[in-house]
XYZ file of C-alpha atoms in Angstrom:
395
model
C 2.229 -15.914 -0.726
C 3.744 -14.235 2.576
C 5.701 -12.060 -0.055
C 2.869 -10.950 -1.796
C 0.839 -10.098 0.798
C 3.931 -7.808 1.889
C 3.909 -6.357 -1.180
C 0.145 -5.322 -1.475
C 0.408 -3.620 1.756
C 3.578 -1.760 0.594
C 1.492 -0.445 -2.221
C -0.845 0.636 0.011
C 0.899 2.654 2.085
C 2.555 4.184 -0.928
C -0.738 5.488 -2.455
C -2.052 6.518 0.803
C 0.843 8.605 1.250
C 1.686 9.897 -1.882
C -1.047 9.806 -4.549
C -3.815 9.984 -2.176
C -6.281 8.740 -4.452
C -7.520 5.674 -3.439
C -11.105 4.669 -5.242
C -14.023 3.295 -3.003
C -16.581 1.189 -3.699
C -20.083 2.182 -3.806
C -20.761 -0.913 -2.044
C -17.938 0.088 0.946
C -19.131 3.096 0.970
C -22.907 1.889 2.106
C -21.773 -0.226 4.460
C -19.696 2.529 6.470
C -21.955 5.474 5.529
C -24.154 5.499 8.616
C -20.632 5.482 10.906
C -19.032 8.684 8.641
C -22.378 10.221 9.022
C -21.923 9.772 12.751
C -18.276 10.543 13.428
C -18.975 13.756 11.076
C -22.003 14.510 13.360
C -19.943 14.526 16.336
C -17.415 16.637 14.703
C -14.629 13.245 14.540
C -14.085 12.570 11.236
C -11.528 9.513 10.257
C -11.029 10.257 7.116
C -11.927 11.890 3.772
C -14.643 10.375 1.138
C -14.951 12.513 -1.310
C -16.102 11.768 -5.619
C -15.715 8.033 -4.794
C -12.205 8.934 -3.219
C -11.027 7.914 0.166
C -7.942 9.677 1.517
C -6.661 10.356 4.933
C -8.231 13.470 6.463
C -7.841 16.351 4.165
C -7.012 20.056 5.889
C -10.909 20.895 6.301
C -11.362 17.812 8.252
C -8.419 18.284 10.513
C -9.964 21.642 11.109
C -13.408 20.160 12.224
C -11.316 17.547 14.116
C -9.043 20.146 15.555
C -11.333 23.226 16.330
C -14.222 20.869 17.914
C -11.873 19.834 20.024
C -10.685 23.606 21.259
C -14.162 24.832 21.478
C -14.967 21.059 23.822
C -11.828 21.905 26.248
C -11.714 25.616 26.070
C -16.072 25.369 27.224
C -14.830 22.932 29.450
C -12.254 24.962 31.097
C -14.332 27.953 31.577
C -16.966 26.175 33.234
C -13.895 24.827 35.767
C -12.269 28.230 36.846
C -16.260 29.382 37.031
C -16.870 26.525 39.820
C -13.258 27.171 41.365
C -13.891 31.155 41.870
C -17.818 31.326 42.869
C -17.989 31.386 46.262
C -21.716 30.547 46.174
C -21.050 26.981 44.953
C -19.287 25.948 48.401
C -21.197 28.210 50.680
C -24.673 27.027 49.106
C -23.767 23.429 48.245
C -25.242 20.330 50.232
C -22.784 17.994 49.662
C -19.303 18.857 49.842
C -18.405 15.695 47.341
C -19.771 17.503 44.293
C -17.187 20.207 43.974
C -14.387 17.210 43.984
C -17.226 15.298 41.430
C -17.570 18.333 39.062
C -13.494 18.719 38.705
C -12.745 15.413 38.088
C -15.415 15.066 35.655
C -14.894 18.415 33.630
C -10.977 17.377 33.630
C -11.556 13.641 32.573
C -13.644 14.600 29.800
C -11.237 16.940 28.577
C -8.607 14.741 28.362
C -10.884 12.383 26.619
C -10.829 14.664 24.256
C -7.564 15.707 23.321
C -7.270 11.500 23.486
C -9.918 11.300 20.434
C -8.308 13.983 18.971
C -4.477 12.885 19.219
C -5.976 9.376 17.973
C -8.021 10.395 14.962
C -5.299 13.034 14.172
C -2.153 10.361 13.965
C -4.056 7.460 12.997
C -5.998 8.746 10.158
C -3.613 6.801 7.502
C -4.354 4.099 9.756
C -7.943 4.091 9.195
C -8.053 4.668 5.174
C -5.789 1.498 5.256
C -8.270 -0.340 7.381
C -10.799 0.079 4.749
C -8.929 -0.178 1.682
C -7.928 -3.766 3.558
C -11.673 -4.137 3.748
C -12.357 -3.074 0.387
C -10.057 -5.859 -0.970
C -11.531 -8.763 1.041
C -15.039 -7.444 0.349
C -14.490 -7.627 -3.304
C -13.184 -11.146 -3.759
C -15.986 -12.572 -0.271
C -19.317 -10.900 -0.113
C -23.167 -11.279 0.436
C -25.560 -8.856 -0.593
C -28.774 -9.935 2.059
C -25.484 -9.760 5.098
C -24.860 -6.351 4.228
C -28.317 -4.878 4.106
C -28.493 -6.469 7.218
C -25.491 -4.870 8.830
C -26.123 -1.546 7.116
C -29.679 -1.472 9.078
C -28.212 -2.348 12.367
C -25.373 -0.115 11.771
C -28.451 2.883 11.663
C -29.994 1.258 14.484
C -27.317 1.517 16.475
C -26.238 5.322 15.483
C -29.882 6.115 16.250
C -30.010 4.427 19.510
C -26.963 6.004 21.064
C -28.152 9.860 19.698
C -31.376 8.847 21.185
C -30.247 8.619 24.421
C -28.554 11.416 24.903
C -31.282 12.984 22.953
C -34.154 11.775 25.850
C -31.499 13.354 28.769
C -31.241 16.658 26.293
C -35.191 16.453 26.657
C -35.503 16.289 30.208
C -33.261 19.044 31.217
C -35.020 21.579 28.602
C -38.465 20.465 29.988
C -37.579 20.396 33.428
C -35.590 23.352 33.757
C -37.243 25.049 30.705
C -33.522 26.582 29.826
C -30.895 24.034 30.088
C -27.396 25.951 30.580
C -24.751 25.513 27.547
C -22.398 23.865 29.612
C -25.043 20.909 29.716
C -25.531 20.523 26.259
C -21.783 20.242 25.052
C -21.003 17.732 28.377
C -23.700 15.595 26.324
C -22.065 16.284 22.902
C -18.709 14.933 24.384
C -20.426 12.228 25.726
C -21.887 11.167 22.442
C -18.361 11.824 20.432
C -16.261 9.830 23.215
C -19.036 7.038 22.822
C -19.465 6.803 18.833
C -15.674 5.652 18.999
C -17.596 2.227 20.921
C -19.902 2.283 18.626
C -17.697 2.602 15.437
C -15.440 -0.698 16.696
C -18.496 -2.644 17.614
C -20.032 -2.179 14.092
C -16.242 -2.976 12.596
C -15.289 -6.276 15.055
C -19.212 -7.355 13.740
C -18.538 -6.771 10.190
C -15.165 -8.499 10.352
C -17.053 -11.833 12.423
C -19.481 -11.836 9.235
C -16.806 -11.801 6.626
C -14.558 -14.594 8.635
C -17.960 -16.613 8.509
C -18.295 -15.792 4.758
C -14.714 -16.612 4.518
C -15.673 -20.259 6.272
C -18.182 -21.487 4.426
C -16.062 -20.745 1.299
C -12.894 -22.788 2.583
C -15.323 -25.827 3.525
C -16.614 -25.477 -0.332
C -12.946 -26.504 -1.192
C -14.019 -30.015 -0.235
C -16.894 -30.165 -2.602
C -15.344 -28.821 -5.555
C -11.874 -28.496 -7.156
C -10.651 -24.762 -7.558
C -7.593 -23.028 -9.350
C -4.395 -22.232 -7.545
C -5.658 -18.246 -8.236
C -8.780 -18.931 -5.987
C -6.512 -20.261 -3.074
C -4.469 -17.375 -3.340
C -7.432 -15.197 -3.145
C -8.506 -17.214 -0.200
C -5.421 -16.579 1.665
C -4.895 -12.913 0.890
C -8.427 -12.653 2.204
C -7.730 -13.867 5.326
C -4.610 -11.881 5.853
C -6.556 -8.721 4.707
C -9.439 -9.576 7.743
C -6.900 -10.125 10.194
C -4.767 -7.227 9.364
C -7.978 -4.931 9.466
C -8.698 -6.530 12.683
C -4.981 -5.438 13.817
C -5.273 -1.890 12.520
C -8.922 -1.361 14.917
C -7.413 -2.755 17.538
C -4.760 -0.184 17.264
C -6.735 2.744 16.478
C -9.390 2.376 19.025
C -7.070 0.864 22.223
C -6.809 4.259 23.266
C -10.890 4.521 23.286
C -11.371 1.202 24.780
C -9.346 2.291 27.550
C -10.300 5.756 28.285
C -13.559 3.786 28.316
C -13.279 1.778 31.362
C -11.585 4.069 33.125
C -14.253 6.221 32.848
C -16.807 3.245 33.496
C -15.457 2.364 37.177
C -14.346 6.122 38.419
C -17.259 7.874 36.855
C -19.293 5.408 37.924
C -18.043 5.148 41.378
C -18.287 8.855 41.802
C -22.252 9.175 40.831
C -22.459 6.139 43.656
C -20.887 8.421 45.857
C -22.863 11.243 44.712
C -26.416 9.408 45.622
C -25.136 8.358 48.683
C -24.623 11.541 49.836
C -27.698 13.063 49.204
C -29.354 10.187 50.693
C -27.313 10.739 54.024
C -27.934 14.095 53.373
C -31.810 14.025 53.015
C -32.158 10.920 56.103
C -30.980 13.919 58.324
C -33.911 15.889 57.337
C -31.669 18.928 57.619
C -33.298 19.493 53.811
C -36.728 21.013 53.583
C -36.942 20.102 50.032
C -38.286 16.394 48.720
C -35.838 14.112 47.488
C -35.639 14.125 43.608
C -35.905 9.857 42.369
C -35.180 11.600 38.407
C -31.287 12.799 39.264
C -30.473 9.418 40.635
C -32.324 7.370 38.014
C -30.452 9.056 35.276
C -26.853 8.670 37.406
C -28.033 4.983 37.242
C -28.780 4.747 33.941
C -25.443 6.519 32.661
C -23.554 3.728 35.062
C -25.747 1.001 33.096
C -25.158 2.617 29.727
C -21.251 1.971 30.247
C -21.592 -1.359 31.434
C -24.043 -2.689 28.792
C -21.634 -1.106 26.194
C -18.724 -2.714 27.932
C -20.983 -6.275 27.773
C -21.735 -5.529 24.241
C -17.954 -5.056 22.883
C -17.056 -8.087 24.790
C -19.513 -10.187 22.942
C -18.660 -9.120 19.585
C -15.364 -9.835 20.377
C -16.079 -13.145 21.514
C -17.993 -14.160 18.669
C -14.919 -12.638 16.270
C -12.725 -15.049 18.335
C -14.847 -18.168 17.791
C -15.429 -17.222 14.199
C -11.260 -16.818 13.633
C -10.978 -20.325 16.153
C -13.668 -21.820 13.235
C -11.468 -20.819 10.374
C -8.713 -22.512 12.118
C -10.711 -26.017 12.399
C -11.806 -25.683 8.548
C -7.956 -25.549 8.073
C -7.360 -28.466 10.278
C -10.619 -30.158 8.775
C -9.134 -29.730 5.337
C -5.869 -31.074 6.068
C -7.017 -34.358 7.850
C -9.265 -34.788 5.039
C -8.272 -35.931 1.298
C -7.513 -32.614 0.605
C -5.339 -31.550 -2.414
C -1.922 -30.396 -2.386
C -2.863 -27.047 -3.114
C -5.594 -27.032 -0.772
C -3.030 -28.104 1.987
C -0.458 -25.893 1.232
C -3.059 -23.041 1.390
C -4.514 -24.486 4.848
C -0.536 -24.812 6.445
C 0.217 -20.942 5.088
C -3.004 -19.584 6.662
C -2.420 -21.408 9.666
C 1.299 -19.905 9.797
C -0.247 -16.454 8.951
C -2.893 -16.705 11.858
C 0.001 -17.360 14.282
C 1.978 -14.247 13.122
C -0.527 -11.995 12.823
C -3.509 -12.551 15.260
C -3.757 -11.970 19.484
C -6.619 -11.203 21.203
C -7.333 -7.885 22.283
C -5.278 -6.695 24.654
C -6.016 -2.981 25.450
C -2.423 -1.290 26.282
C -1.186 -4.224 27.818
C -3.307 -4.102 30.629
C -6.180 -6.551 30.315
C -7.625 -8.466 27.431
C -10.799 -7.742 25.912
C -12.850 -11.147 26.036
C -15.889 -12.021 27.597
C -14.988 -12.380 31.108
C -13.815 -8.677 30.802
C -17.475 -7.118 31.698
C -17.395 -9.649 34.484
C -14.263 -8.194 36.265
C -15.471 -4.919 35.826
C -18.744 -5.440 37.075
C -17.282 -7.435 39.992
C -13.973 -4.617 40.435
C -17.572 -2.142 40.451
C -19.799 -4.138 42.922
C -16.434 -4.537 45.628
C -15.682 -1.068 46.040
C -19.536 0.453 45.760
C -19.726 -1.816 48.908
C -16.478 -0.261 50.532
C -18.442 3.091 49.822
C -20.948 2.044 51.481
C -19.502 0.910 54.373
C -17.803 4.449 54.903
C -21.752 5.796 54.461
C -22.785 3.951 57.549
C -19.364 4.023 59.392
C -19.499 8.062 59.112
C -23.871 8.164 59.642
C-alpha cells in the first residue's frame, strides 16, 4: 500500500509539472472559491483555476503576484526616505519614539511582503498538489450538509477580516475627510499578510472535518464487512489528509512566523507608542485633548493578532485530537474481532501516521498547539510591564 501511495504522488508531480492539466471538481472548487476570491482580491494568488483546470500559477498570475508586490515595497519605500528627509517630522513631532515606530513598521511590512511573495512564488506547485491531495480524499469521503457548512463560514470569515480593515478605512476618510495613500495600501498589506491566517485556518478546519468523516467510516468497519478495495481506499485517504496537512504546514510556516513576530514587536511598539503620549499629555506641555480613538484602534490591532493567534491554535488542536481519534479507532479495531484485512489496514495506517505526521512546528522554533497563544500572551504581558516600569522610572 506504502508503494502505491508513492506512486500516486509521483504521478502527481509529473502532471503538475509537465502536462499541467489537472481537472477540478466542481465540488473542490466551491469549497475553496471564497479563499481564491480572497487571495485574488489581495493581489496573492496560489494558483491558476481556469475551464475546470487547476495548474500552478500561470505567467498573468505571477505578474499580479509579482507587480503587487513592487508597487507594496516601492509605496513603502517612498513613504520611508519621505519621513527620513523632512525635517518637519522631528522638529514638529511629540514623541521622539514614532520616527523609530514608523521605520520599523514600514520596513517589517515590506519584508512581509517579499516573504508572501517568495512563498506563493516557489510554493505554487506546492499548493495545486495540496488540493489535488484534497480532491482525491474528497472524492472517495464526503458530506454534502459539512460542506455547505464550511463554504458559509469560509465567507464569513473572508467578510469579517475585509470588514475590519474596511471599518479603520472608514474612520480615517471620515475623520480626516482625505485619508493619505500611504494609509490605504499599509491596510491593503495588512489584509494580504493576514488572508495567509485566514487561508490555513479554513484548510487545518477542513482537514479536522474530513479526519472526522474519515472516523466514523473506519468505526463502520465493525458493523459491516467491506472489500479489500474499500480498505485500500481507506488508507490512501488517510495518507492523502495527512500529506495535505504536511504540504500547509510547509507553505504557510513562513506566514505563521512572520505572524508572531509581528504580534509581540508590533504590538510592543503601539504599547510604547500610548505610553508616550500619555507621559506626554500628564505633562500638560500639550494644549490639545488627548485623542481615546488612536489608542483604541492600537488596542484593537494588538487584540486582532492575538485572537487570530488563539484561533489557529484551536483549530490546530482540534486537528490533533481528531488525528489522536483516528489513531484509537485503529487501536479499537485491532483489540476488537476485527478481520485480517481490517487489521492489516489498522497496523499500515498506524505505521503511516508515524512516518508522516508531527505537530506543527513553525521553523523549528516553537510548536503550534494550544498553549502557544498562552506563551505569547504571557512573553506580551512580561515585557509591556518592563515598559512600563521604564515609563515611571524616566516620569
Amino acid at each position: 500500500m506504502a508503494s502505491m501511495d508513492i506512486a500516486t504522488e509521483n504521478q502527481m508531480e509529473i502532471n503538475i509539472k509537465t502536462v499541467h492539466k489537472n481537472p477540478i471538481d466542481k465540488e473542490v472548487q466551491q469549497i475553496f472559491k471564497p479563499l481564491n476570491i480572497m487571495q485574488m482580491l489581495v493581489l496573492n494568488p496560489k494558483f491558476s483555476i481556469k475551464n475546470g483546470v487547476i495548474s500552478p500559477n500561470n505567467n498573468l498570475n505571477k505578474f499580479i503576484l509579482i507587480g503587487g508586490a513592487v508597487i507594496y515595497i516601492t509605496i513603502h519605500i517612498h513613504r520611508i526616505v519621505e519621513i527620513l528627509i523632512d525635517d518637519n517630522f522631528r522638529r514638529y513631532s511629540k514623541v521622539d519614539f514614532l520616527l523609530f515606530a514608523s521605520i520599523f513598521d514600514f520596513t517589517f511590512r515590506c519584508l512581509g511582503i517579499i516573504i508572501n511573495c517568495y512563498t506563493n512564488f516557489k510554493q505554487t506547485k506546492k499548493a495545486t498538489l495540496l488540493i489535488l491531495y484534497y480532491q482525491e480524499v474528497h472524492r472517495f469521503i464526503s458530506d454534502r450538509t459539512s460542506d455547505k457548512r464550511f463554504i458559509f463560514r469560509t465567507w464569513l470569515s473572508v467578510l469579517c477580516i475585509f470588514g475590519f480593515y474596511f471599518t479603520i478605512c472608514a474612520y480615517f476618510y471620515f475623520f480626516y475627510l482625505k485619508p493619505p495613500w500611504n494609509v490605504l495600501v499599509y491596510l491593503l498589506i495588512g489584509v494580504t499578510l493576514d488572508s495567509n491566517v485566514i487561508y490555513v485556518l479554513r484548510l487545518i478546519k477542513l482537514l479536522t472535518d474530513t479526519i472526522v468523516l474519515w472516523n466514523i467510516q473506519m468505526l463502520l468497519l465493525l458493523k459491516k464487512e467491506c472489500s479489500v478495495v474499500h480498505h485500500d481506499k481507506l488508507f490512501h485517504a488517510y495518507v492523502h489528509a495527512l500529506e495535505c496537512y504536511r504540504i500547509a504546514i510547509n507553505i504557510f510556516q513562513p506566514s505563521i512566523l512572520y505572524k508572531t513576530i509581528e504580534t509581540f514587536c508590533q504590538g510592543l511598539i503601539d504599547i510604547e507608542i500610548v505610553i508616550e503620549f500619555l507621559k506626554l499629555y500628564s505633562k500638560n506641555t500639550y494644549k490639545e485633548q488627548p485623542n481615546p480613538v488612536s489608542s483604541i484602534l492600537l488596542s484593537t490591532w494588538i487584540l486582532k493578532n492575538l485572537i487570530m493567534h488563539i484561533i489557529l491554535s484551536l483549530k490546530l488542536d482540534d486537528f490533533y485530537e481528531a488525528i489522536k481519534f483516528a489513531q484509537y479507532s485503529c487501536t479499537f479495531i485491532m483489540v476488537k474481532d476485527g478481520t485480517d484485512s481490517q487489521k492489516t489496514l489498522c497496523k499500515n495506517i498506524l505505521r503511516a501516521h508515524r512516518a508522516l505526521f508531527t505537530k506543527m512546528s513553525v521553523c523549528g522554533l516553537f510548536e503550534m498547539d494550544i498553549c502557544h497563544p498562552m506563551r505569547l500572551v504571557a512573553l506580551f504581558a512580561h515585557y509591556t510591564i518592563v515598559l512600563l516600569q521604564f515609563a515611571f522610572l524616566q516620569s
